[in-house]
Amino acid sequence: MRILAIDVGTGTQDIMVYDDEKELENSIKIVLPSPHLYISQQVREIENDLYFTGEIMGGGKIKKTLLEHMEKGYKVVMEEVPARTIRDKLSQVEAIGIEIASKDKEYKGFTKIALGDINITKLSEFLLGYDLEFDFDAIAIAVQDHGYNENMGDRDFRFEKFREKLSEPIKPEEFAFKGNVPDYYTRMKAVERSVKAEGIEINPLIMDTKFASITGMCYDDDAAKLNSFIAIDIGNGHTTAASIEDGKIQGIFEHHTSSLTPESLENYLKRLAEGIITNEEVYNDHGHGAHVINPISKIEKVIVTGPKRELIEKTNLDWHHACPGGDVMMTGTVGLIKALEEYDA
C-alpha cells in the first residue's frame, strides 16, 4: 500500500510518501514551509487590492499580514468560506476592516489568492518533477482544529470534545476520522472538501496534529519498550501531553507553550501521571485544559517531540526525543500512517 501523509503544522508541513513494501526509513520525506507562511509572504510582495477565494485554513500569520496590507491603503475582500480563516464569526472579520465579498459586486483589478491547507496538485507537480510516482492507495492529513461552537470559546469547546472522546481510555489512533468528520471541525471539513475539489476519489483520513504526533511517538523504538509513560508535543504555539499506559491514553493536558516554564511543565506532567491535574488549574493558567481518567503507574520516561522540545531538557524528568522511522520531523506523518493502518485493519 502506498500512502501520502501530510502533517500541517505552524512552522512546517511535513510530508511522507510511504510504501509498505519498503522500510519506513526509506520513505520519501519532504519538509516545506507551512501554507500560512508562504501565503503571508505572497501578500507582502503584492502591491494591490486583494480578493481571497478558497477554503478555511490555519490562519497563523495571515491576519497580521492582512492588517499590515490594509494599513498601506489597500482593500482586502474575502469570500465567506475563506474569511472564516480569520474568525468564524464574519462580523468579527468585517470589524477589522476586511470586506466580505458580495455576489452583486465586481472586483476588477484585484489580485486573487486562494486559501487552503492542502494543495495536492501542487505537490504532485513537485514530485513528478523528480520523476517520482504520484499514485496512492490512501491519503492521511493532519491539521489542528479547535472546533467551532458559537456559544462557547475555542478553549472550552476543544476540551469538551476531548472529554467526550476520552470517556474511557482509548488508543491515540482512535482520534482519527475517515469520512465522519463532525461539522464543528471546520478546518478538517475544509481539508475534506479540498481533496474532493481536486478530483481525488480517495476518502482521506484526517486527524488533529497533536494526536497524530502522540500516535507517532508511541511508535518510536524507545517508546515501544515502555508500558507507562508520557508523550508530549511541545509545539510553537501549543503543548499537548498524554499519559499512556497499556497502549491507551489515560489523561491529557494542553497549554500554550509560551506560558510554560521548565518548572511548571514538570509539575503539570507529574500531576498528569498521578491523575490529580485539574482542568481548572490549567485553564486558569491561560491554558486549554486537562482531562484525566486514570493515573498511570509511574513515568518510565517522557517521550517528547515538537520544535520547542528543548524545554523538557531543563526539567528533572527522564526524557527521550522521539524519532519514529529515524526522523524527528516525521513523528506526525508516522502517526497518520499508523492511524490509517489501524483504521483499515
Coordinates of N, CA, C and O in Angstrom, one line a residue, residues 219-306:
Y219 N 5.2 5.0 18.4 CA 5.9 4.0 17.6 C 7.4 4.3 17.5 O 8.1 3.7 16.6
D220 N 7.9 5.2 18.3 CA 9.3 5.4 18.5 C 9.9 4.1 19.1 O 9.2 3.4 19.9
D221 N 11.1 3.7 18.7 CA 11.7 2.5 19.2 C 11.8 2.4 20.7 O 11.5 1.4 21.3
D222 N 12.2 3.5 21.4 CA 12.3 3.6 22.8 C 10.9 3.5 23.5 O 10.7 2.8 24.5
A223 N 9.9 4.2 22.9 CA 8.6 4.2 23.5 C 7.9 2.8 23.4 O 7.2 2.4 24.3
A224 N 8.2 2.1 22.3 CA 7.6 0.8 22.1 C 8.0 -0.2 23.2 O 7.3 -1.2 23.4
K225 N 9.1 0.1 23.9 CA 9.5 -0.8 25.0 C 8.9 -0.4 26.4 O 9.1 -1.1 27.3
L226 N 8.1 0.7 26.4 CA 7.6 1.2 27.6 C 6.1 0.8 27.8 O 5.4 0.5 26.8
N227 N 5.6 0.8 29.0 CA 4.2 0.5 29.2 C 3.5 1.7 29.9 O 2.4 1.9 29.6
S228 N 4.3 2.5 30.6 CA 3.7 3.6 31.4 C 4.5 4.8 31.2 O 5.6 4.9 31.8
F229 N 4.1 5.8 30.4 CA 4.9 6.9 30.0 C 4.1 8.1 29.6 O 2.9 8.0 29.5
I230 N 4.8 9.2 29.4 CA 4.1 10.5 29.0 C 4.6 10.7 27.5 O 5.8 10.7 27.3
A231 N 3.7 11.1 26.6 CA 4.0 11.5 25.3 C 3.7 13.0 25.2 O 2.5 13.4 25.5
I232 N 4.6 13.8 24.8 CA 4.3 15.3 24.8 C 4.9 15.9 23.6 O 6.0 15.7 23.2
D233 N 4.0 16.7 23.0 CA 4.4 17.5 21.8 C 4.5 19.0 22.2 O 3.5 19.6 22.6
I234 N 5.7 19.5 22.2 CA 6.0 20.9 22.6 C 6.1 21.7 21.3 O 7.2 21.8 20.7
G235 N 5.0 22.3 20.9 CA 5.0 23.0 19.6 C 5.2 24.5 19.7 O 5.4 25.0 20.8
N236 N 5.3 25.1 18.6 CA 5.5 26.6 18.6 C 4.4 27.3 19.3 O 4.7 28.3 20.0
G237 N 3.2 26.9 19.2 CA 2.0 27.5 19.8 C 1.5 26.8 21.0 O 1.2 27.4 22.1
H238 N 1.3 25.5 20.9 CA 0.7 24.7 21.9 C 1.5 23.5 22.3 O 2.2 22.9 21.5
T239 N 1.4 23.2 23.6 CA 2.0 22.0 24.1 C 0.9 21.0 24.6 O 0.0 21.4 25.3
T240 N 0.9 19.8 24.1 CA -0.1 18.8 24.4 C 0.6 17.5 24.9 O 1.5 17.0 24.3
A241 N 0.1 17.0 26.1 CA 0.7 15.9 26.7 C -0.3 14.8 27.0 O -1.5 15.2 27.3
A242 N 0.0 13.6 26.8 CA -0.9 12.4 27.1 C -0.2 11.5 28.0 O 1.0 11.1 27.8
S243 N -0.8 11.0 29.1 CA -0.3 10.0 29.9 C -0.8 8.7 29.3 O -2.0 8.5 29.0
I244 N 0.1 7.7 29.1 CA -0.2 6.5 28.4 C 0.2 5.3 29.2 O 1.3 5.2 29.8
E245 N -0.8 4.3 29.3 CA -0.5 3.0 29.9 C -1.2 1.9 29.2 O -2.4 2.2 28.8
D246 N -0.6 0.8 29.0 CA -1.2 -0.3 28.3 C -1.6 0.1 26.9 O -2.7 -0.4 26.4
G247 N -0.9 1.0 26.3 CA -1.2 1.5 24.9 C -2.3 2.4 24.8 O -2.7 2.7 23.6
K248 N -2.9 2.9 25.9 CA -4.1 3.7 25.8 C -3.9 5.1 26.6 O -3.1 5.1 27.6
I249 N -4.5 6.1 26.1 CA -4.4 7.4 26.7 C -5.2 7.4 28.0 O -6.4 7.0 28.0
Q250 N -4.6 7.7 29.1 CA -5.3 7.8 30.4 C -5.6 9.2 30.8 O -6.5 9.4 31.7
G251 N -5.0 10.2 30.2 CA -5.2 11.6 30.5 C -4.5 12.5 29.6 O -3.5 12.1 29.0
I252 N -4.9 13.7 29.5 CA -4.3 14.7 28.6 C -4.3 16.1 29.3 O -5.2 16.4 30.1
F253 N -3.4 16.9 28.9 CA -3.5 18.3 29.2 C -2.9 19.1 28.0 O -2.0 18.6 27.3
E254 N -3.3 20.4 27.8 CA -2.8 21.2 26.7 C -2.7 22.6 27.2 O -3.6 23.2 27.9
H255 N -1.6 23.2 26.9 CA -1.3 24.6 27.3 C -0.6 25.4 26.2 O -0.3 24.8 25.2
H256 N -0.5 26.7 26.4 CA 0.3 27.5 25.4 C 1.7 27.4 25.8 O 2.1 27.7 26.9
T257 N 2.5 27.0 24.8 CA 4.0 26.8 25.1 C 4.6 28.0 25.7 O 5.5 27.9 26.6
S258 N 4.3 29.2 25.2 CA 4.9 30.4 25.7 C 4.6 30.7 27.2 O 5.4 31.5 27.8
S259 N 3.6 30.1 27.7 CA 3.2 30.3 29.1 C 3.9 29.3 30.1 O 3.8 29.4 31.3
L260 N 4.6 28.3 29.5 CA 5.2 27.3 30.3 C 6.7 27.6 30.7 O 7.4 28.1 29.8
T261 N 7.1 27.2 31.9 CA 8.5 27.2 32.3 C 8.9 25.8 32.5 O 8.0 24.9 32.7
P262 N 10.2 25.5 32.6 CA 10.6 24.1 32.9 C 9.9 23.6 34.2 O 9.5 22.4 34.3
E263 N 9.9 24.5 35.2 CA 9.3 24.1 36.5 C 7.8 23.8 36.4 O 7.3 22.8 36.9
S264 N 7.1 24.7 35.7 CA 5.6 24.5 35.6 C 5.3 23.2 34.8 O 4.4 22.5 35.1
L265 N 6.1 23.0 33.7 CA 5.9 21.9 32.9 C 6.1 20.6 33.6 O 5.3 19.7 33.6
E266 N 7.2 20.5 34.4 CA 7.5 19.3 35.2 C 6.3 19.1 36.2 O 5.9 17.9 36.3
N267 N 5.9 20.1 36.8 CA 4.8 20.0 37.8 C 3.5 19.4 37.1 O 2.9 18.5 37.6
Y268 N 3.2 20.0 36.0 CA 2.0 19.5 35.2 C 2.1 18.1 34.8 O 1.1 17.3 35.0
L269 N 3.3 17.7 34.4 CA 3.4 16.3 33.9 C 3.4 15.3 35.1 O 2.8 14.2 34.9
K270 N 3.9 15.7 36.2 CA 3.8 14.8 37.4 C 2.4 14.7 37.9 O 1.9 13.6 38.2
R271 N 1.7 15.8 37.9 CA 0.3 15.8 38.3 C -0.6 15.0 37.3 O -1.6 14.3 37.7
L272 N -0.3 15.1 36.0 CA -1.0 14.3 35.0 C -0.8 12.8 35.2 O -1.7 12.0 35.2
A273 N 0.5 12.4 35.5 CA 0.7 11.0 35.7 C 0.0 10.5 37.0 O -0.5 9.4 37.1
E274 N 0.0 11.4 38.0 CA -0.6 11.0 39.3 C -2.2 11.0 39.2 O -2.9 10.5 40.1
G275 N -2.7 11.6 38.1 CA -4.1 11.7 37.9 C -4.8 12.7 38.7 O -6.0 12.7 38.9
I276 N -4.0 13.7 39.2 CA -4.6 14.8 40.1 C -4.6 16.1 39.4 O -5.1 17.1 40.0
I277 N -4.1 16.3 38.2 CA -4.2 17.5 37.5 C -5.7 17.8 37.2 O -6.5 17.0 37.0
T278 N -6.1 19.1 37.3 CA -7.4 19.5 37.0 C -7.6 20.4 35.8 O -6.6 21.2 35.5
N279 N -8.7 20.4 35.2 CA -9.0 21.3 34.1 C -8.9 22.8 34.6 O -8.3 23.6 33.8
E280 N -9.4 23.1 35.8 CA -9.4 24.4 36.3 C -8.0 25.0 36.4 O -7.8 26.2 36.1
E281 N -7.1 24.2 36.9 CA -5.7 24.8 37.2 C -5.0 25.1 35.9 O -4.3 26.2 35.8
V282 N -5.2 24.3 34.8 CA -4.6 24.6 33.5 C -5.3 25.8 32.8 O -4.7 26.7 32.3
Y283 N -6.7 25.7 32.9 CA -7.5 26.8 32.2 C -7.2 28.1 32.9 O -7.1 29.1 32.2
N284 N -7.2 28.2 34.2 CA -6.9 29.4 34.9 C -5.5 29.9 34.7 O -5.2 31.1 35.0
D285 N -4.6 29.1 34.3 CA -3.3 29.5 33.9 C -3.1 29.9 32.5 O -2.1 29.9 31.9
H286 N -4.3 30.1 31.9 CA -4.4 30.5 30.4 C -4.1 29.4 29.5 O -3.8 29.7 28.3
G287 N -4.2 28.2 29.9 CA -4.0 27.0 29.0 C -5.4 26.6 28.5 O -6.4 27.2 28.8
H288 N -5.4 25.5 27.7 CA -6.6 25.0 27.2 C -7.4 24.1 28.2 O -8.6 24.3 28.3
G289 N -6.7 23.2 28.9 CA -7.4 22.4 29.9 C -6.7 21.1 30.1 O -5.6 20.8 29.7
A290 N -7.4 20.3 30.9 CA -6.9 18.9 31.2 C -8.1 18.0 31.5 O -9.2 18.4 31.8
H291 N -7.8 16.7 31.2 CA -8.8 15.7 31.5 C -8.1 14.4 31.8 O -7.3 13.9 31.0
V292 N -8.5 13.8 32.9 CA -7.8 12.6 33.4 C -8.9 11.5 33.7 O -9.8 11.8 34.4
I293 N -8.6 10.3 33.2 CA -9.5 9.2 33.5 C -8.9 8.4 34.7 O -9.5 8.1 35.7
N294 N -7.6 8.0 34.5 CA -6.9 7.2 35.5 C -5.4 7.8 35.7 O -4.9 8.3 34.7
P295 N -4.9 7.6 36.8 CA -3.4 7.8 37.0 C -2.7 6.7 36.3 O -3.3 5.6 35.9
I296 N -1.4 6.9 36.0 CA -0.6 5.8 35.5 C 0.4 5.3 36.5 O 0.6 6.0 37.5
S297 N 0.9 4.1 36.4 CA 1.8 3.5 37.4 C 2.9 4.4 37.8 O 3.2 4.6 39.0
K298 N 3.6 4.9 36.8 CA 4.8 5.7 37.0 C 5.2 6.3 35.7 O 4.7 5.9 34.6
I299 N 6.0 7.3 35.7 CA 6.6 7.9 34.4 C 7.9 7.1 34.2 O 8.9 7.5 34.7
E300 N 7.8 6.1 33.3 CA 9.0 5.4 33.0 C 10.0 6.3 32.2 O 11.2 6.2 32.3
K301 N 9.4 7.1 31.4 CA 10.1 8.1 30.5 C 9.2 9.1 29.9 O 8.0 8.8 29.8
V302 N 9.7 10.2 29.6 CA 8.9 11.2 28.9 C 9.4 11.2 27.4 O 10.5 11.4 27.1
I303 N 8.5 10.8 26.5 CA 8.8 10.8 25.1 C 8.3 12.2 24.5 O 7.2 12.6 24.7
V304 N 9.3 12.9 23.9 CA 9.0 14.3 23.5 C 9.3 14.6 22.1 O 10.2 14.0 21.5
T305 N 8.5 15.4 21.5 CA 8.7 15.9 20.1 C 8.2 17.4 20.1 O 7.7 17.9 21.0
G306 N 8.4 18.0 18.9 CA 8.0 19.4 18.7 C 9.2 20.3 18.6 O 10.2 20.1 19.2

